[in-house]
PDB file of C-alpha atoms in Angstrom:
ATOM      1  CA  MET A   1      70.929  78.831 118.515  1.00 43.00           C
ATOM      2  CA  GLN A   2      68.294  78.696 121.247  1.00 47.00           C
ATOM      3  CA  SER A   3      67.081  81.568 123.387  1.00 46.00           C
ATOM      4  CA  GLY A   4      66.967  81.113 127.125  1.00 49.00           C
ATOM      5  CA  ALA A   5      66.740  82.990 130.389  1.00 50.00           C
ATOM      6  CA  VAL A   6      70.448  83.649 130.855  1.00 56.00           C
ATOM      7  CA  ASP A   7      72.106  86.944 131.728  1.00 65.00           C
ATOM      8  CA  ALA A   8      74.904  86.562 129.191  1.00 80.00           C
ATOM      9  CA  ALA A   9      74.419  88.834 126.183  1.00 90.00           C
ATOM     10  CA  LEU A  10      75.441  87.879 122.660  1.00 91.00           C
ATOM     11  CA  VAL A  11      77.437  90.647 120.956  1.00 93.00           C
ATOM     12  CA  THR A  12      78.852  90.009 117.476  1.00 94.00           C
ATOM     13  CA  ALA A  13      81.298  92.103 115.463  1.00 94.00           C
ATOM     14  CA  PHE A  14      81.199  92.011 111.655  1.00 95.00           C
ATOM     15  CA  ARG A  15      84.489  93.004 110.084  1.00 90.00           C
ATOM     16  CA  GLY A  16      84.685  92.003 106.420  1.00 90.00           C
ATOM     17  CA  ALA A  17      84.515  88.558 104.828  1.00 91.00           C
ATOM     18  CA  ASP A  18      81.904  87.410 107.352  1.00 92.00           C
ATOM     19  CA  ILE A  19      79.126  89.616 105.973  1.00 93.00           C
ATOM     20  CA  SER A  20      80.517  90.354 102.474  1.00 94.00           C
ATOM     21  CA  SER A  21      81.488  86.804 101.455  1.00 92.00           C
ATOM     22  CA  HIS A  22      80.371  84.104 103.910  1.00 92.00           C
ATOM     23  CA  TYR A  23      76.814  85.369 104.453  1.00 93.00           C
ATOM     24  CA  PRO A  24      75.819  85.516 100.750  1.00 92.00           C
ATOM     25  CA  ARG A  25      77.074  81.937 100.268  1.00 91.00           C
ATOM     26  CA  ASP A  26      75.267  80.517 103.323  1.00 92.00           C
ATOM     27  CA  PRO A  27      72.612  82.930 104.674  1.00 92.00           C
ATOM     28  CA  LYS A  28      70.850  80.242 106.749  1.00 90.00           C
ATOM     29  CA  ARG A  29      74.012  79.854 108.806  1.00 87.00           C
ATOM     30  CA  PHE A  30      73.571  83.448 110.041  1.00 90.00           C
ATOM     31  CA  SER A  31      69.785  83.638 110.393  1.00 91.00           C
ATOM     32  CA  ALA A  32      69.492  82.648 114.065  1.00 91.00           C
ATOM     33  CA  LEU A  33      72.440  84.830 115.048  1.00 92.00           C
ATOM     34  CA  LEU A  34      71.062  87.894 113.280  1.00 93.00           C
ATOM     35  CA  ARG A  35      67.586  87.329 114.705  1.00 90.00           C
ATOM     36  CA  ASN A  36      68.543  86.544 118.316  1.00 88.00           C
ATOM     37  CA  GLY A  37      71.822  88.380 118.894  1.00 91.00           C
ATOM     38  CA  ASP A  38      71.609  91.217 121.405  1.00 92.00           C
ATOM     39  CA  VAL A  39      73.930  93.607 119.571  1.00 94.00           C
ATOM     40  CA  HIS A  40      75.559  93.491 116.141  1.00 95.00           C
ATOM     41  CA  LEU A  41      78.588  95.728 115.634  1.00 96.00           C
ATOM     42  CA  PRO A  42      79.537  96.222 111.965  1.00 95.00           C
ATOM     43  CA  VAL A  43      82.761  98.157 111.372  1.00 95.00           C
ATOM     44  CA  SER A  44      81.192 100.386 108.712  1.00 96.00           C
ATOM     45  CA  ALA A  45      77.875 101.911 107.694  1.00 95.00           C
ATOM     46  CA  GLU A  46      78.019  99.811 104.522  1.00 94.00           C
ATOM     47  CA  PHE A  47      78.057  96.625 106.608  1.00 95.00           C
ATOM     48  CA  GLU A  48      75.303  98.050 108.823  1.00 95.00           C
ATOM     49  CA  ARG A  49      73.109  98.359 105.746  1.00 95.00           C
ATOM     50  CA  ARG A  50      73.858  94.775 104.745  1.00 93.00           C
ATOM     51  CA  LEU A  51      73.106  93.363 108.187  1.00 95.00           C
ATOM     52  CA  ILE A  52      69.727  95.082 108.319  1.00 95.00           C
ATOM     53  CA  ALA A  53      68.921  93.884 104.794  1.00 94.00           C
ATOM     54  CA  ALA A  54      69.877  90.364 105.940  1.00 94.00           C
ATOM     55  CA  GLY A  55      67.293  90.480 108.717  1.00 93.00           C
ATOM     56  CA  ALA A  56      69.050  91.896 111.790  1.00 94.00           C
ATOM     57  CA  PRO A  57      66.679  94.122 113.827  1.00 94.00           C
ATOM     58  CA  PRO A  58      67.778  97.710 113.079  1.00 95.00           C
ATOM     59  CA  LYS A  59      67.709  98.768 116.736  1.00 94.00           C
ATOM     60  CA  ARG A  60      70.275  96.069 117.542  1.00 94.00           C
ATOM     61  CA  VAL A  61      72.750  97.111 114.838  1.00 96.00           C
ATOM     62  CA  MET A  62      75.296  99.806 115.708  1.00 94.00           C
ATOM     63  CA  VAL A  63      78.356 100.821 113.712  1.00 96.00           C
ATOM     64  CA  HIS A  64      81.508 100.443 115.773  1.00 95.00           C
ATOM     65  CA  HIS A  65      84.690 101.385 113.959  1.00 95.00           C
ATOM     66  CA  ASP A  66      88.008  99.689 114.560  1.00 95.00           C
ATOM     67  CA  GLY A  67      90.318 102.278 116.082  1.00 96.00           C
ATOM     68  CA  ILE A  68      94.058 102.862 116.153  1.00 97.00           C
ATOM     69  CA  ASP A  69      96.409 104.029 118.890  1.00 96.00           C
ATOM     70  CA  LEU A  70      97.110 107.593 117.806  1.00 96.00           C
ATOM     71  CA  ARG A  71     100.146 107.763 120.098  1.00 94.00           C
ATOM     72  CA  ARG A  72     101.926 105.250 117.863  1.00 92.00           C
ATOM     73  CA  PHE A  73     101.306 107.351 114.761  1.00 94.00           C
ATOM     74  CA  PRO A  74     102.288 110.964 115.472  1.00 94.00           C
ATOM     75  CA  PHE A  75     101.483 113.498 112.776  1.00 96.00           C
ATOM     76  CA  ILE A  76     104.396 114.527 110.535  1.00 93.00           C
ATOM     77  CA  GLU A  77     104.272 117.270 107.907  1.00 88.00           C
ATOM     78  CA  ARG A  78     105.033 115.883 104.436  1.00 83.00           C
ATOM     79  CA  THR A  79     108.044 117.145 102.531  1.00 81.00           C
ATOM     80  CA  VAL A  80     107.597 117.844  98.825  1.00 83.00           C
ATOM     81  CA  PRO A  81     109.684 115.401  96.755  1.00 84.00           C
ATOM     82  CA  THR A  82     112.595 117.033  94.951  1.00 83.00           C
ATOM     83  CA  GLY A  83     113.449 113.787  93.202  1.00 88.00           C
ATOM     84  CA  LEU A  84     111.943 110.368  93.743  1.00 95.00           C
ATOM     85  CA  PHE A  85     108.188 110.208  94.424  1.00 96.00           C
ATOM     86  CA  LYS A  86     107.766 107.500  97.089  1.00 97.00           C
ATOM     87  CA  VAL A  87     104.505 105.558  97.014  1.00 98.00           C
ATOM     88  CA  LEU A  88     103.709 103.004  99.727  1.00 98.00           C
ATOM     89  CA  PHE A  89     101.391  99.994  99.932  1.00 98.00           C
ATOM     90  CA  VAL A  90     100.986  97.906 103.096  1.00 98.00           C
ATOM     91  CA  GLY A  91      98.841  94.786 103.314  1.00 98.00           C
ATOM     92  CA  ARG A  92      98.442  91.109 102.565  1.00 98.00           C
ATOM     93  CA  LEU A  93      99.042  90.150  98.962  1.00 98.00           C
ATOM     94  CA  VAL A  94      95.558  88.798  98.336  1.00 98.00           C
ATOM     95  CA  GLU A  95      92.957  89.585  95.694  1.00 98.00           C
ATOM     96  CA  LYS A  96      90.843  92.109  97.614  1.00 97.00           C
ATOM     97  CA  LYS A  97      93.876  94.364  98.202  1.00 98.00           C
ATOM     98  CA  GLY A  98      94.017  95.101  94.456  1.00 98.00           C
ATOM     99  CA  VAL A  99      97.830  95.253  94.278  1.00 98.00           C
ATOM    100  CA  CYS A 100      97.886  94.328  90.593  1.00 98.00           C
ATOM    101  CA  TYR A 101      96.047  97.585  89.863  1.00 98.00           C
ATOM    102  CA  ALA A 102      98.662  99.489  91.857  1.00 98.00           C
ATOM    103  CA  LEU A 103     101.376  98.009  89.631  1.00 98.00           C
ATOM    104  CA  VAL A 104      99.532  98.956  86.448  1.00 98.00           C
ATOM    105  CA  ALA A 105      98.930 102.462  87.816  1.00 98.00           C
ATOM    106  CA  MET A 106     102.648 102.822  88.550  1.00 98.00           C
ATOM    107  CA  ALA A 107     103.499 101.724  85.022  1.00 98.00           C
ATOM    108  CA  LYS A 108     101.154 104.361  83.646  1.00 98.00           C
ATOM    109  CA  LEU A 109     102.621 107.037  85.937  1.00 98.00           C
ATOM    110  CA  LEU A 110     106.176 106.166  84.949  1.00 98.00           C
ATOM    111  CA  ARG A 111     105.304 106.400  81.244  1.00 97.00           C
ATOM    112  CA  THR A 112     104.543 110.085  81.801  1.00 96.00           C
ATOM    113  CA  GLY A 113     108.184 110.633  82.716  1.00 96.00           C
ATOM    114  CA  ARG A 114     107.688 110.786  86.488  1.00 95.00           C
ATOM    115  CA  SER A 115     110.398 109.530  88.822  1.00 96.00           C
ATOM    116  CA  ALA A 116     108.605 107.239  91.264  1.00 97.00           C
ATOM    117  CA  ARG A 117     109.005 104.107  93.353  1.00 98.00           C
ATOM    118  CA  LEU A 118     106.356 101.814  94.824  1.00 98.00           C
ATOM    119  CA  THR A 119     107.268  99.973  98.017  1.00 98.00           C
ATOM    120  CA  ILE A 120     105.063  96.976  98.811  1.00 98.00           C
ATOM    121  CA  ILE A 121     105.153  95.811 102.444  1.00 98.00           C
ATOM    122  CA  GLY A 122     103.427  92.504 103.055  1.00 98.00           C
ATOM    123  CA  ASP A 123     103.287  88.903 101.956  1.00 98.00           C
ATOM    124  CA  GLY A 124     100.682  86.514 100.676  1.00 98.00           C
ATOM    125  CA  PRO A 125      99.703  83.939  98.048  1.00 98.00           C
ATOM    126  CA  LEU A 126      99.816  86.427  95.151  1.00 98.00           C
ATOM    127  CA  LYS A 127     103.424  87.528  95.693  1.00 98.00           C
ATOM    128  CA  SER A 128     104.896  85.461  92.844  1.00 98.00           C
ATOM    129  CA  SER A 129     102.236  86.512  90.340  1.00 98.00           C
ATOM    130  CA  LEU A 130     102.634  90.157  91.325  1.00 98.00           C
ATOM    131  CA  GLN A 131     106.391  89.967  90.875  1.00 98.00           C
ATOM    132  CA  ALA A 132     105.815  88.408  87.460  1.00 98.00           C
ATOM    133  CA  LEU A 133     103.398  91.212  86.582  1.00 98.00           C
ATOM    134  CA  SER A 134     105.947  93.858  87.559  1.00 98.00           C
ATOM    135  CA  GLN A 135     108.412  92.230  85.158  1.00 98.00           C
ATOM    136  CA  GLU A 136     105.797  92.064  82.411  1.00 98.00           C
ATOM    137  CA  LEU A 137     105.035  95.774  82.900  1.00 98.00           C
ATOM    138  CA  GLY A 138     108.732  96.660  82.898  1.00 98.00           C
ATOM    139  CA  VAL A 139     108.624  98.319  86.323  1.00 98.00           C
ATOM    140  CA  THR A 140     110.810  95.977  88.394  1.00 98.00           C
ATOM    141  CA  GLU A 141     113.404  98.718  88.943  1.00 98.00           C
ATOM    142  CA  HIS A 142     110.674 100.954  90.369  1.00 98.00           C
ATOM    143  CA  VAL A 143     108.958  98.423  92.660  1.00 98.00           C
ATOM    144  CA  VAL A 144     110.306  97.060  95.948  1.00 98.00           C
ATOM    145  CA  PHE A 145     108.731  93.927  97.421  1.00 98.00           C
ATOM    146  CA  ALA A 146     109.808  94.468 101.016  1.00 98.00           C
ATOM    147  CA  GLY A 147     108.002  91.472 102.516  1.00 98.00           C
ATOM    148  CA  PRO A 148     106.345  91.458 105.935  1.00 98.00           C
ATOM    149  CA  GLN A 149     107.680  94.059 108.362  1.00 97.00           C
ATOM    150  CA  PRO A 150     107.174  94.808 112.087  1.00 95.00           C
ATOM    151  CA  LEU A 151     104.971  97.731 113.081  1.00 91.00           C
ATOM    152  CA  ASP A 152     107.925 100.028 113.811  1.00 92.00           C
ATOM    153  CA  ALA A 153     109.308  99.434 110.309  1.00 95.00           C
ATOM    154  CA  VAL A 154     105.894 100.108 108.776  1.00 96.00           C
ATOM    155  CA  SER A 155     105.628 103.356 110.727  1.00 93.00           C
ATOM    156  CA  GLN A 156     109.106 104.358 109.550  1.00 95.00           C
ATOM    157  CA  ALA A 157     108.181 103.591 105.927  1.00 97.00           C
ATOM    158  CA  MET A 158     105.091 105.772 106.279  1.00 96.00           C
ATOM    159  CA  GLN A 159     107.208 108.613 107.642  1.00 94.00           C
ATOM    160  CA  GLU A 160     109.570 108.373 104.662  1.00 94.00           C
ATOM    161  CA  SER A 161     106.889 108.081 101.952  1.00 95.00           C
ATOM    162  CA  HIS A 162     104.924 110.763 100.110  1.00 95.00           C
ATOM    163  CA  VAL A 163     101.604 109.012  99.460  1.00 96.00           C
ATOM    164  CA  PHE A 164      99.817 105.853 100.567  1.00 98.00           C
ATOM    165  CA  LEU A 165      98.151 103.731  97.882  1.00 98.00           C
ATOM    166  CA  ALA A 166      95.313 101.328  98.797  1.00 98.00           C
ATOM    167  CA  PRO A 167      93.566 100.081  95.623  1.00 98.00           C
ATOM    168  CA  SER A 168      91.110  97.700  97.335  1.00 98.00           C
ATOM    169  CA  ILE A 169      88.597  95.723  95.263  1.00 98.00           C
ATOM    170  CA  THR A 170      85.776  93.223  95.751  1.00 97.00           C
ATOM    171  CA  ALA A 171      87.263  89.745  95.320  1.00 96.00           C
ATOM    172  CA  ALA A 172      85.693  87.130  93.063  1.00 96.00           C
ATOM    173  CA  ASN A 173      84.194  85.371  96.101  1.00 94.00           C
ATOM    174  CA  GLY A 174      82.637  88.651  97.308  1.00 94.00           C
ATOM    175  CA  ASP A 175      85.243  89.280 100.031  1.00 95.00           C
ATOM    176  CA  GLN A 176      85.582  92.968 100.892  1.00 96.00           C
ATOM    177  CA  GLU A 177      87.475  95.177 103.269  1.00 95.00           C
ATOM    178  CA  GLY A 178      85.770  96.802 106.219  1.00 95.00           C
ATOM    179  CA  ILE A 179      87.776 100.013 106.550  1.00 97.00           C
ATOM    180  CA  PRO A 180      91.489  99.134 106.266  1.00 96.00           C
ATOM    181  CA  THR A 181      93.447  99.865 109.426  1.00 96.00           C
ATOM    182  CA  VAL A 182      96.563 100.818 107.469  1.00 97.00           C
ATOM    183  CA  LEU A 183      94.622 103.621 105.768  1.00 98.00           C
ATOM    184  CA  LYS A 184      93.760 105.057 109.175  1.00 98.00           C
ATOM    185  CA  GLU A 185      97.406 104.760 110.252  1.00 97.00           C
ATOM    186  CA  ALA A 186      98.651 106.448 107.082  1.00 97.00           C
ATOM    187  CA  MET A 187      96.191 109.322 107.468  1.00 98.00           C
ATOM    188  CA  ALA A 188      97.049 109.693 111.159  1.00 98.00           C
ATOM    189  CA  ILE A 189     100.727 110.046 110.350  1.00 96.00           C
ATOM    190  CA  GLY A 190     100.014 112.674 107.697  1.00 96.00           C
ATOM    191  CA  LEU A 191     100.151 110.802 104.390  1.00 95.00           C
ATOM    192  CA  PRO A 192      97.856 111.843 101.560  1.00 94.00           C
ATOM    193  CA  VAL A 193      96.101 108.682 100.368  1.00 97.00           C
ATOM    194  CA  VAL A 194      94.886 107.324  97.053  1.00 98.00           C
ATOM    195  CA  SER A 195      92.318 104.557  97.382  1.00 98.00           C
ATOM    196  CA  THR A 196      89.076 103.244  95.891  1.00 98.00           C
ATOM    197  CA  ARG A 197      85.325 103.611  96.362  1.00 98.00           C
ATOM    198  CA  HIS A 198      85.188 100.234  98.004  1.00 97.00           C
ATOM    199  CA  SER A 199      83.065  99.059 100.933  1.00 95.00           C
ATOM    200  CA  GLY A 200      83.590 101.406 103.926  1.00 96.00           C
ATOM    201  CA  ILE A 201      86.601 103.300 102.565  1.00 98.00           C
ATOM    202  CA  PRO A 202      84.556 106.385 101.522  1.00 97.00           C
ATOM    203  CA  GLU A 203      83.451 106.645 105.171  1.00 96.00           C
ATOM    204  CA  LEU A 204      87.112 107.339 106.021  1.00 98.00           C
ATOM    205  CA  VAL A 205      88.566 109.062 102.957  1.00 98.00           C
ATOM    206  CA  GLU A 206      86.731 112.130 101.692  1.00 97.00           C
ATOM    207  CA  HIS A 207      87.552 112.525  98.006  1.00 98.00           C
ATOM    208  CA  GLY A 208      89.487 115.701  97.299  1.00 97.00           C
ATOM    209  CA  VAL A 209      89.727 116.569 101.006  1.00 97.00           C
ATOM    210  CA  SER A 210      91.802 113.917 102.776  1.00 94.00           C
ATOM    211  CA  GLY A 211      92.767 111.943  99.679  1.00 96.00           C
ATOM    212  CA  TYR A 212      91.561 110.748  96.293  1.00 98.00           C
ATOM    213  CA  LEU A 213      89.248 107.856  95.436  1.00 98.00           C
ATOM    214  CA  ALA A 214      88.997 105.895  92.199  1.00 98.00           C
ATOM    215  CA  PRO A 215      86.506 103.263  91.073  1.00 98.00           C
ATOM    216  CA  GLU A 216      87.546  99.691  91.788  1.00 98.00           C
ATOM    217  CA  ARG A 217      89.920  98.140  89.211  1.00 98.00           C
ATOM    218  CA  ASP A 218      90.535 101.535  87.566  1.00 98.00           C
ATOM    219  CA  SER A 219      94.307 101.818  87.212  1.00 98.00           C
ATOM    220  CA  GLU A 220      93.973 104.775  84.860  1.00 98.00           C
ATOM    221  CA  THR A 221      92.237 106.877  87.511  1.00 98.00           C
ATOM    222  CA  LEU A 222      94.651 105.714  90.224  1.00 98.00           C
ATOM    223  CA  ALA A 223      97.552 106.885  88.064  1.00 98.00           C
ATOM    224  CA  ARG A 224      95.817 110.183  87.376  1.00 98.00           C
ATOM    225  CA  HIS A 225      95.296 110.784  91.090  1.00 98.00           C
ATOM    226  CA  LEU A 226      98.975 110.070  91.800  1.00 98.00           C
ATOM    227  CA  SER A 227      99.912 112.514  89.046  1.00 97.00           C
ATOM    228  CA  THR A 228      97.540 115.122  90.477  1.00 97.00           C
ATOM    229  CA  LEU A 229      99.252 114.864  93.858  1.00 95.00           C
ATOM    230  CA  LEU A 230     102.598 115.486  92.195  1.00 94.00           C
ATOM    231  CA  ASP A 231     101.205 118.475  90.299  1.00 94.00           C
ATOM    232  CA  ARG A 232      99.462 119.969  93.351  1.00 94.00           C
ATOM    233  CA  THR A 233     101.977 119.612  96.150  1.00 93.00           C
ATOM    234  CA  GLU A 234     100.649 122.846  97.641  1.00 93.00           C
ATOM    235  CA  ASP A 235      97.524 120.873  98.672  1.00 94.00           C
ATOM    236  CA  TRP A 236      99.435 118.262 100.651  1.00 94.00           C
ATOM    237  CA  THR A 237      99.540 120.090 103.980  1.00 94.00           C
ATOM    238  CA  GLU A 238      95.810 120.691 104.287  1.00 96.00           C
ATOM    239  CA  MET A 239      94.986 117.259 102.858  1.00 96.00           C
ATOM    240  CA  ALA A 240      97.223 115.620 105.473  1.00 96.00           C
ATOM    241  CA  ARG A 241      95.736 117.703 108.288  1.00 97.00           C
ATOM    242  CA  ALA A 242      92.214 116.847 107.154  1.00 97.00           C
ATOM    243  CA  GLY A 243      93.090 113.163 107.262  1.00 98.00           C
ATOM    244  CA  ARG A 244      94.513 113.459 110.767  1.00 98.00           C
ATOM    245  CA  ARG A 245      91.411 115.308 111.973  1.00 98.00           C
ATOM    246  CA  LYS A 246      89.160 112.602 110.560  1.00 98.00           C
ATOM    247  CA  VAL A 247      91.054 109.808 112.307  1.00 98.00           C
ATOM    248  CA  GLU A 248      91.207 111.711 115.590  1.00 98.00           C
ATOM    249  CA  ALA A 249      87.466 112.382 115.501  1.00 97.00           C
ATOM    250  CA  GLU A 250      86.196 108.928 114.546  1.00 97.00           C
ATOM    251  CA  PHE A 251      88.930 106.282 114.845  1.00 97.00           C
ATOM    252  CA  ASP A 252      90.739 106.946 118.142  1.00 98.00           C
ATOM    253  CA  SER A 253      90.989 103.546 119.881  1.00 97.00           C
ATOM    254  CA  GLU A 254      90.912 105.020 123.395  1.00 96.00           C
ATOM    255  CA  ARG A 255      87.559 106.689 122.793  1.00 96.00           C
ATOM    256  CA  LEU A 256      86.183 103.730 120.854  1.00 96.00           C
ATOM    257  CA  ASN A 257      87.147 101.302 123.622  1.00 95.00           C
ATOM    258  CA  ASP A 258      85.031 103.324 126.050  1.00 95.00           C
ATOM    259  CA  VAL A 259      82.128 103.228 123.595  1.00 94.00           C
ATOM    260  CA  LEU A 260      82.528  99.459 123.225  1.00 94.00           C
ATOM    261  CA  VAL A 261      82.270  98.970 126.983  1.00 94.00           C
ATOM    262  CA  GLU A 262      78.994 100.902 126.897  1.00 93.00           C
ATOM    263  CA  HIS A 263      77.690  98.680 124.104  1.00 91.00           C
ATOM    264  CA  TYR A 264      78.439  95.611 126.227  1.00 90.00           C
ATOM    265  CA  ARG A 265      76.842  97.137 129.337  1.00 91.00           C
ATOM    266  CA  GLU A 266      73.678  98.118 127.473  1.00 87.00           C
ATOM    267  CA  ALA A 267      73.441  94.671 125.863  1.00 88.00           C
ATOM    268  CA  VAL A 268      73.607  92.956 129.268  1.00 88.00           C
ATOM    269  CA  GLN A 269      71.026  95.323 130.746  1.00 86.00           C
ATOM    270  CA  GLU A 270      68.618  94.712 127.869  1.00 81.00           C
ATOM    271  CA  ARG A 271      69.110  90.952 128.139  1.00 83.00           C
ATOM    272  CA  ARG A 272      68.328  91.027 131.860  1.00 82.00           C
ATOM    273  CA  ALA A 273      65.246  93.153 131.223  1.00 78.00           C
ATOM    274  CA  ARG A 274      63.972  90.597 128.717  1.00 73.00           C
ATOM    275  CA  ASN A 275      64.704  87.747 131.131  1.00 77.00           C
ATOM    276  CA  ARG A 276      62.556  89.410 133.799  1.00 72.00           C
ATOM    277  CA  GLN A 277      59.673  89.077 131.352  1.00 69.00           C
ATOM    278  CA  TRP A 278      60.485  85.395 130.707  1.00 54.00           C
ATOM    279  CA  PRO A 279      57.391  83.222 131.447  1.00 54.00           C
TER     280      PRO A 279
END
């Protein structure tokens, strides 16, 4: 990359694998971009920290969350299960989503005598191995692999479920989530969530307030959190409301789009100011 007296500003968003996986493997590939880019927009404070450590000027790094359209995810009060406890996962069936740990957690929950079902919406390269694992764990009757579904069907599944499970992990190649969009959608619609202390997720989910967090790859703690939700159904209403408030305050796409426009405008103004000083 070469600098020049042009008005166009260079604004780069960092969303996940770019800074968590690709950069550590090839840092030189990013050096000119991080040094000369006008604005860097990581989707989480965790990625902000990494960008600055990688050499991006701190004043040019600003967290900009991905937002969701709150109108598509209206808040619904949860009903306490009188029979089947419905757990939902939505996402690609890839390593960083940690679905294998969800299956083990379900097996542990079921061994306590709970009546539960895990619905998995999504597809990916690990589908066959995950189906084999569910057979090995003896939970095939309690797990539904629903495949990829349109947004309306996902929203309907969220409305009909009792808890959203997102056991994200750091993949072997370093790939990490930013802050999963489906977690924001689930919290907006009023689902208590169980997730992990992974990447930017703790910036969204406050443990014990809007959901529960477990260490990565800790199926035992995931199962315990699911059991706690079943034992403390009186907490669901406030937990769901806290989640909705969090998403409304920090992840509303309409507000964030306005902020993004300002980032672009400021980047162009700063670029033009520097160009006026160009020899």
